[in-house]
Short mmCIF file of C-alpha atoms in Angstrom, two decimals:
data_model
loop_
_atom_site.label_atom_id
_atom_site.label_comp_id
_atom_site.label_asym_id
_atom_site.label_seq_id
_atom_site.Cartn_x
_atom_site.Cartn_y
_atom_site.Cartn_z
CA MET H 1311 -21.18 -40.96 80.61
CA ASP H 1312 -22.00 -37.65 79.07
CA ARG H 1313 -19.26 -35.08 78.98
CA PRO H 1314 -20.11 -31.65 80.35
CA ALA H 1315 -20.71 -29.12 77.63
CA PRO H 1316 -17.71 -26.81 77.13
CA THR H 1317 -18.10 -23.31 78.50
CA PRO H 1318 -18.54 -20.83 75.65
CA PRO H 1319 -15.53 -18.51 75.35
CA THR H 1320 -17.66 -15.54 76.30
CA SER H 1321 -14.91 -13.93 78.32
CA ARG H 1322 -12.41 -13.98 75.46
CA ARG H 1323 -15.01 -12.80 72.97
CA THR H 1324 -15.90 -9.92 75.28
CA ILE H 1325 -12.37 -8.88 76.20
CA ARG H 1326 -10.96 -8.84 72.67
CA PRO H 1327 -13.44 -6.26 71.27
CA LEU H 1328 -13.01 -4.20 74.43
CA ALA H 1329 -9.23 -4.26 74.03
CA LEU H 1330 -9.61 -3.27 70.39
CA VAL H 1331 -11.81 -0.32 71.32
CA ILE H 1332 -9.38 0.83 74.02
CA ALA H 1333 -6.42 0.46 71.68
CA THR H 1334 -8.21 2.37 68.94
CA VAL H 1335 -9.07 5.21 71.29
CA LEU H 1336 -5.58 5.36 72.77
CA MET H 1337 -3.74 5.24 69.45
CA ALA H 1338 -6.09 7.85 68.02
CA HIS H 1339 -5.09 9.98 70.98
CA TRP H 1340 -1.43 9.53 70.08
CA ALA H 1341 -2.19 10.63 66.53
CA LEU H 1342 -4.20 13.65 67.61
CA LEU H 1343 -1.55 14.70 70.11
CA HIS H 1344 1.07 15.10 67.41
CA GLY H 1345 -1.03 16.40 64.56
CA MET H 1346 -0.92 13.47 62.15
CA PRO H 1347 -3.49 11.16 60.56
CA VAL H 1348 -3.65 7.62 61.86
CA SER H 1349 -4.27 4.26 60.21
CA LEU H 1350 -5.46 1.64 62.67
CA VAL H 1351 -5.22 -1.98 61.60
CA SER H 1352 -6.01 -4.18 64.60
CA PHE H 1353 -5.07 -4.60 68.23
CA ALA H 1354 -3.21 -7.83 67.49
CA GLY H 1355 -1.56 -6.49 64.34
CA GLN H 1356 0.69 -3.53 63.63
CA THR H 1357 -0.59 0.00 64.12
CA THR H 1358 0.78 2.52 61.66
CA LEU H 1359 1.05 6.23 62.37
CA ALA H 1360 1.43 7.89 58.98
CA GLU H 1361 2.72 11.42 59.26
CA ARG H 1362 1.68 14.00 56.75
CA ALA H 1363 4.32 14.90 54.15
CA PRO H 1364 6.17 18.19 54.63
CA SER H 1365 4.30 21.25 53.42
CA PRO H 1366 5.64 22.70 50.15
CA ARG H 1367 4.97 26.26 51.21
CA PRO H 1368 7.87 28.56 52.07
CA PHE H 1369 9.17 28.35 55.61
CA ILE H 1370 9.48 31.46 57.77
CA THR H 1371 11.68 30.94 60.80
CA ARG H 1372 10.03 31.91 64.07
CA THR H 1373 8.31 34.94 62.59
CA ILE H 1374 5.53 36.97 64.17
CA THR H 1375 3.30 39.47 62.45
CA PRO H 1376 2.86 42.67 64.53
CA GLN H 1377 -0.47 44.36 64.29
CA PRO H 1378 -0.52 47.82 62.65
CA PRO H 1379 0.73 50.40 63.33
CA VAL H 1380 3.74 48.63 64.86
CA PRO H 1381 6.65 49.14 62.42
CA GLU H 1382 9.09 46.48 61.36
CA VAL H 1383 11.88 46.05 63.83
CA GLU H 1384 15.40 45.15 62.76
CA TYR H 1385 18.04 43.85 65.11
CA ALA H 1386 21.75 44.40 64.62
CA PRO H 1387 23.97 41.53 65.73
CA PRO H 1388 25.69 42.41 69.04
CA PRO H 1389 29.37 41.59 69.62
CA ALA H 1390 30.16 37.91 69.32
CA SER H 1391 31.58 37.93 72.84
CA HIS H 1392 28.09 38.14 74.34
CA VAL H 1393 26.94 35.02 76.08
CA LEU H 1394 23.59 33.46 76.82
CA GLN H 1395 21.76 34.88 79.80
CA THR H 1396 18.92 32.99 81.38
CA ARG H 1397 16.55 33.84 84.15
CA THR H 1398 16.93 30.56 85.96
CA ALA H 1399 19.84 29.00 87.77
CA PRO H 1400 21.12 25.72 86.35
CA THR H 1401 19.89 22.62 88.08
CA ASP H 1402 22.00 19.75 89.30
CA PHE H 1403 22.04 17.09 86.68
CA THR H 1404 24.97 15.84 84.64
CA PRO H 1405 24.81 17.17 81.09
CA ARG H 1406 26.23 15.57 78.03
CA PRO H 1407 29.49 17.10 76.75
CA ALA H 1408 28.70 20.21 74.76
CA ALA H 1409 29.74 20.37 71.13
CA THR H 1410 33.03 22.13 70.58
CA GLU H 1411 31.82 24.16 67.66
CA GLN H 1412 28.45 25.71 66.90
CA PRO H 1413 27.77 26.13 63.20
CA ALA H 1414 26.36 29.42 62.07
CA ILE H 1415 22.64 29.45 61.44
CA ALA H 1416 21.53 30.17 57.90
CA GLN H 1417 18.93 32.91 57.49
CA PRO H 1418 16.33 32.48 54.73
CA ALA H 1419 15.69 35.42 52.42
CA LYS H 1420 12.20 36.84 52.29
CA ASP H 1421 10.06 35.11 49.69
CA PRO H 1422 7.25 37.12 48.03
CA ALA H 1423 5.15 33.95 48.08
CA ALA H 1424 5.52 33.50 51.81
CA PRO H 1425 2.33 33.55 53.91
CA LEU H 1426 3.39 36.69 55.77
CA ALA H 1427 4.61 38.64 52.73
CA SER H 1428 1.62 41.01 52.76
CA THR H 1429 2.39 42.41 56.21
CA GLU H 1430 5.35 43.82 58.10
CA ALA H 1431 7.17 40.95 59.87
CA LEU H 1432 9.40 40.75 62.92
CA ASP H 1433 12.08 38.10 62.39
CA LEU H 1434 12.60 36.26 65.66
CA ALA H 1435 15.79 34.72 64.32
CA ALA H 1436 17.16 38.29 64.05
CA ALA H 1437 18.60 37.94 60.55
CA PRO H 1438 21.42 40.30 59.59
CA SER H 1439 20.62 43.32 57.46
CA ASN H 1440 21.98 41.50 54.39
CA PRO H 1441 20.02 38.22 54.33
CA THR H 1442 21.71 35.07 53.15
CA PRO H 1443 20.23 33.04 50.27
CA ASN H 1444 17.32 30.66 50.75
CA VAL H 1445 17.99 27.22 52.17
CA SER H 1446 18.34 24.70 49.38
CA THR H 1447 16.88 21.23 49.56
CA GLY H 1448 19.09 18.87 51.53
CA SER H 1449 21.57 21.46 52.73
CA THR H 1450 21.86 24.74 54.59
CA GLN H 1451 24.05 27.66 53.61
CA LYS H 1452 26.11 29.14 56.43
CA SER H 1453 25.77 32.82 57.19
CA SER H 1454 28.94 34.88 56.82
CA GLN H 1455 27.80 37.11 59.66
CA ALA H 1456 28.15 36.41 63.37
CA GLN H 1457 25.19 34.74 65.05
CA THR H 1458 22.90 37.14 66.83
CA VAL H 1459 23.08 36.83 70.60
CA ARG H 1460 19.73 37.01 72.33
CA ASN H 1461 18.55 36.64 75.90
CA VAL H 1462 16.05 33.82 76.41
CA ALA H 1463 14.24 32.79 79.56
CA ILE H 1464 14.90 29.06 79.63
CA PRO H 1465 12.42 27.41 82.04
CA LYS H 1466 13.96 25.88 85.14
CA SER H 1467 13.95 22.11 85.50
CA MET H 1468 10.46 20.89 86.31
CA ARG H 1469 8.13 17.87 86.26
CA LEU H 1470 4.52 18.50 85.21
CA LYS H 1471 1.73 15.96 85.67
CA TYR H 1472 -1.36 15.86 83.47
CA ASP H 1473 -4.81 14.29 83.38
CA VAL H 1474 -5.53 13.42 79.75
CA LYS H 1475 -9.11 12.94 78.59
CA THR H 1476 -9.91 11.62 75.14
CA GLN H 1477 -13.12 11.11 73.23
CA VAL H 1478 -12.96 9.12 70.00
CA LYS H 1479 -16.07 8.04 68.11
CA GLY H 1480 -18.15 8.76 71.20
CA ILE H 1481 -15.97 6.62 73.50
CA SER H 1482 -14.20 8.33 76.40
CA LEU H 1483 -10.89 7.23 77.90
CA ALA H 1484 -8.71 8.77 80.62
CA VAL H 1485 -4.91 8.37 80.58
CA ASN H 1486 -2.00 9.90 82.49
CA GLY H 1487 0.63 12.30 81.21
CA GLU H 1488 3.99 13.54 82.50
CA LEU H 1489 6.43 16.11 81.12
CA LEU H 1490 9.95 15.99 82.57
CA TRP H 1491 12.10 19.00 81.68
CA LEU H 1492 15.77 19.19 82.68
CA GLN H 1493 18.36 21.84 81.80
CA ASP H 1494 21.71 23.03 83.12
CA GLY H 1495 22.12 26.21 81.09
CA LYS H 1496 24.12 24.45 78.35
CA THR H 1497 22.18 21.31 77.46
CA TYR H 1498 18.63 20.08 77.94
CA ASP H 1499 16.64 16.86 78.13
CA ALA H 1500 12.86 16.62 77.76
CA ARG H 1501 10.65 13.57 78.15
CA LEU H 1502 6.88 13.32 77.60
CA GLU H 1503 5.12 10.11 78.61
CA ILE H 1504 1.45 9.26 78.04
CA SER H 1505 0.47 6.04 79.78
CA HIS H 1506 -2.49 3.74 80.40
CA PHE H 1507 -2.45 0.94 82.96
CA LEU H 1508 -3.76 -1.63 80.45
CA LEU H 1509 -1.94 -0.65 77.28
CA GLY H 1510 1.41 0.62 78.45
CA SER H 1511 2.87 3.95 77.41
CA ARG H 1512 4.14 6.12 74.62
CA VAL H 1513 7.32 8.10 75.32
CA GLN H 1514 8.79 10.98 73.37
CA THR H 1515 12.23 12.42 74.13
CA SER H 1516 14.20 15.42 72.96
CA ARG H 1517 17.76 16.34 73.79
CA GLY H 1518 20.09 19.04 72.58
CA ARG H 1519 21.94 22.24 73.36
CA ILE H 1520 20.86 25.61 74.71
CA THR H 1521 22.01 28.44 72.43
CA PRO H 1522 21.59 32.23 72.51
CA ASP H 1523 18.40 31.79 70.47
CA GLY H 1524 16.98 29.01 72.63
CA LEU H 1525 16.89 25.27 72.04
CA GLU H 1526 18.89 23.46 69.38
CA PRO H 1527 17.69 19.83 69.23
CA GLU H 1528 20.14 17.06 68.42
CA ARG H 1529 17.90 13.99 68.69
CA PHE H 1530 14.15 13.34 68.89
CA GLY H 1531 12.81 9.91 69.81
CA ASP H 1532 9.32 8.41 69.74
CA LYS H 1533 8.68 5.02 71.32
CA VAL H 1534 5.56 2.85 71.51
CA ARG H 1535 6.76 -0.73 71.07
CA SER H 1536 10.08 0.16 69.47
CA GLU H 1537 11.68 3.56 69.06
CA VAL H 1538 12.01 5.62 65.91
CA ALA H 1539 14.19 8.72 65.98
CA ALA H 1540 15.15 11.86 64.10
CA HIS H 1541 18.78 13.04 64.09
CA PHE H 1542 19.68 16.68 63.51
CA GLU H 1543 22.85 16.58 61.38
CA ARG H 1544 23.76 20.25 61.42
CA ASP H 1545 27.13 19.76 59.75
CA LYS H 1546 25.27 18.27 56.76
CA GLY H 1547 22.29 20.61 56.89
CA LYS H 1548 19.73 17.84 57.15
CA VAL H 1549 17.56 15.72 59.43
CA SER H 1550 17.84 11.95 59.04
CA PHE H 1551 15.34 9.38 60.30
CA SER H 1552 15.91 5.90 61.69
CA ALA H 1553 12.67 4.79 59.98
CA ASN H 1554 14.52 5.12 56.64
CA THR H 1555 12.14 7.80 55.41
CA PRO H 1556 13.66 10.50 53.18
CA ASP H 1557 15.96 13.05 54.80
CA ALA H 1558 14.56 16.53 55.40
CA PRO H 1559 16.45 19.81 54.97
CA LEU H 1560 17.34 21.33 58.32
CA LEU H 1561 16.03 24.89 58.41
CA PRO H 1562 17.09 27.71 60.75
CA GLY H 1563 15.31 27.65 64.10
CA ALA H 1564 14.07 24.08 63.60
CA GLN H 1565 12.51 22.30 66.57
CA ASP H 1566 11.15 18.82 67.11
CA GLN H 1567 7.56 18.05 68.07
CA LEU H 1568 8.46 18.10 71.77
CA SER H 1569 11.09 20.84 72.05
CA VAL H 1570 8.76 23.27 70.28
CA PHE H 1571 6.75 23.70 73.51
CA MET H 1572 9.82 24.59 75.57
CA GLN H 1573 11.07 26.91 72.83
CA LEU H 1574 7.76 28.77 72.92
CA ALA H 1575 8.10 28.99 76.70
CA ALA H 1576 11.61 30.44 76.40
CA MET H 1577 10.50 33.04 73.87
CA LEU H 1578 7.40 34.21 75.72
CA GLY H 1579 9.10 34.03 79.09
CA ASN H 1580 11.85 36.40 77.99
CA ALA H 1581 9.66 39.13 76.48
CA PRO H 1582 5.91 38.44 76.63
CA ASP H 1583 5.13 41.99 75.48
CA ARG H 1584 6.68 41.15 72.11
CA PHE H 1585 3.92 38.62 71.48
CA PRO H 1586 0.56 40.44 71.74
CA ALA H 1587 -2.67 38.74 70.75
CA GLY H 1588 -2.89 38.24 67.01
CA THR H 1589 0.79 37.61 66.32
CA THR H 1590 1.95 34.35 64.77
CA ILE H 1591 4.99 32.17 65.43
CA SER H 1592 6.12 29.45 63.02
CA PHE H 1593 8.60 26.59 63.30
CA GLN H 1594 9.91 23.72 61.29
CA ALA H 1595 8.60 20.90 63.51
CA VAL H 1596 10.49 17.62 63.07
CA GLY H 1597 8.67 14.39 63.85
CA PRO H 1598 10.00 10.82 64.01
CA ARG H 1599 9.53 10.23 60.27
CA SER H 1600 9.28 13.63 58.58
CA SER H 1601 9.07 17.37 59.22
CA ASP H 1602 6.37 19.96 58.77
CA VAL H 1603 5.68 23.62 59.50
CA TRP H 1604 3.69 24.45 62.62
CA VAL H 1605 2.18 27.93 62.88
CA PHE H 1606 0.83 29.20 66.21
CA LYS H 1607 -1.37 32.28 66.68
CA VAL H 1608 -1.12 34.04 70.03
CA GLY H 1609 -4.40 34.70 71.85
CA GLU H 1610 -5.41 36.34 75.11
CA MET H 1611 -4.53 35.53 78.71
CA GLU H 1612 -7.21 33.27 80.21
CA THR H 1613 -8.04 31.92 83.66
CA LEU H 1614 -8.30 28.12 83.63
CA GLN H 1615 -9.90 25.76 86.15
CA LEU H 1616 -7.72 22.66 85.91
CA PRO H 1617 -7.30 19.51 88.05
CA GLY H 1618 -4.22 21.14 89.62
CA GLY H 1619 -6.12 24.33 90.49
CA GLU H 1620 -6.88 27.74 89.04
CA ILE H 1621 -4.15 29.24 86.88
CA LYS H 1622 -3.70 32.01 84.31
CA ALA H 1623 -2.27 31.08 80.92
CA VAL H 1624 -1.79 32.53 77.45
CA LYS H 1625 -3.69 30.68 74.74
CA LEU H 1626 -2.00 29.82 71.43
CA SER H 1627 -3.86 28.19 68.56
CA ARG H 1628 -2.75 26.07 65.63
CA ASP H 1629 -5.28 25.75 62.81
CA ALA H 1630 -5.83 22.50 60.97
CA VAL H 1631 -3.91 22.41 57.69
CA GLY H 1632 -5.18 19.25 56.02
CA GLU H 1633 -8.41 17.29 56.09
CA TYR H 1634 -7.17 14.95 58.82
CA ASP H 1635 -5.10 17.49 60.72
CA PRO H 1636 -6.52 18.47 64.13
CA LYS H 1637 -7.01 22.00 65.34
CA GLY H 1638 -4.80 22.52 68.38
CA ASP H 1639 -4.86 24.92 71.32
CA ILE H 1640 -2.16 25.20 73.99
CA TRP H 1641 -2.08 27.31 77.14
CA LEU H 1642 1.29 28.53 78.48
CA ALA H 1643 1.34 29.57 82.15
CA PRO H 1644 3.58 32.43 83.37
CA ASP H 1645 3.62 30.85 86.85
CA PHE H 1646 5.38 27.81 85.34
CA ALA H 1647 7.80 29.79 83.13
CA TYR H 1648 5.30 29.47 80.25
CA LEU H 1649 5.46 25.68 80.11
CA PRO H 1650 2.19 24.16 78.80
CA VAL H 1651 -0.54 23.57 81.37
CA ARG H 1652 -3.17 22.53 78.84
CA ILE H 1653 -3.13 21.05 75.33
CA ARG H 1654 -6.41 20.48 73.50
CA LEU H 1655 -6.79 18.95 70.05
CA LEU H 1656 -10.03 18.70 68.09
CA GLN H 1657 -10.69 16.76 64.90
CA SER H 1658 -13.31 17.86 62.38
CA ASN H 1659 -15.36 14.75 63.24
CA GLY H 1660 -15.58 15.77 66.92
CA ASP H 1661 -12.82 13.52 68.29
CA LEU H 1662 -11.14 15.31 71.18
CA VAL H 1663 -7.99 15.14 73.30
CA ASP H 1664 -7.69 17.41 76.35
CA GLN H 1665 -4.44 17.29 78.37
CA GLN H 1666 -4.76 19.29 81.62
CA TRP H 1667 -2.18 20.09 84.29
CA SER H 1668 -2.79 18.25 87.57
CA GLY H 1669 0.40 18.82 89.57
CA THR H 1670 4.00 20.03 89.62
CA GLN H 1671 7.10 18.43 91.14
CA THR H 1672 10.76 19.31 91.45
CA PRO H 1673 12.76 16.68 89.52
#
């Protein structure tokens, strides 16, 4: 008796390449979203996200360049008894215990080789009139002067939903995004999740304190299959990484790759007139394995047609630095306390990620 011929494994042969394509597109989206090159091995194997090494250029803490003829503005530190004032009432969630002591923030001296040395600069960190020495590798030097107290408009707690569209190598894929932002006036928690119903999710978290100058991250986490994290060790003047990559010096005003968006919101929300089109804002941006310098250029107010409706937002742009670094644009909406309503990243080869606001909820 003849045995029936086995059915060719067409289904498996079809599904595996499809899964590989989807995984490639999705992981390329992860890489684009956080400004790093990506090395894709296989869907069944390990996928490596290799972050670009820190830039050797001098770091300028949260500095904007006013257009002529605006003169340089210097701020004198107000009395140390001033306290943080925010424009939003604290929300009801249980914060972590606040640290009992806040170390003074070191202020870097102006470096003639710095990118903004040719123009008058407004120091957003409000350095004292006698700047402290430059930050040395692996440690920070504490300022002998009292920390400048500044009003910031910390966004109220909010949940933003996003539709995320990607196009990689001509293949389109739609995923979901959610930003959960919680704060009580003293501490904050932020969580960004990008998810796909077939491939699971990627989650980034940031937590830390709220200071007179805005956000002071303590921990940044990035999880796909397992989590890697960056720890801000302010008493040692460094950032350490659970991935066992080399420590990075902790510079004044440092943010992580998630808190940077809320810090921008706090700065623009407090005094938008201080950031006219053409000014630049720079941060040390700490990722899960290393840190870099992100520089944003402020653009004009635009009217956007998004899945959540029509909304006005200020456009900020981040130029590509390296060959594999994407050009990024973000739009911060005054109606949402300048939280991001759109993030668009474009690679030189045409690969695109476009994250657009679709709805808002009270957490």
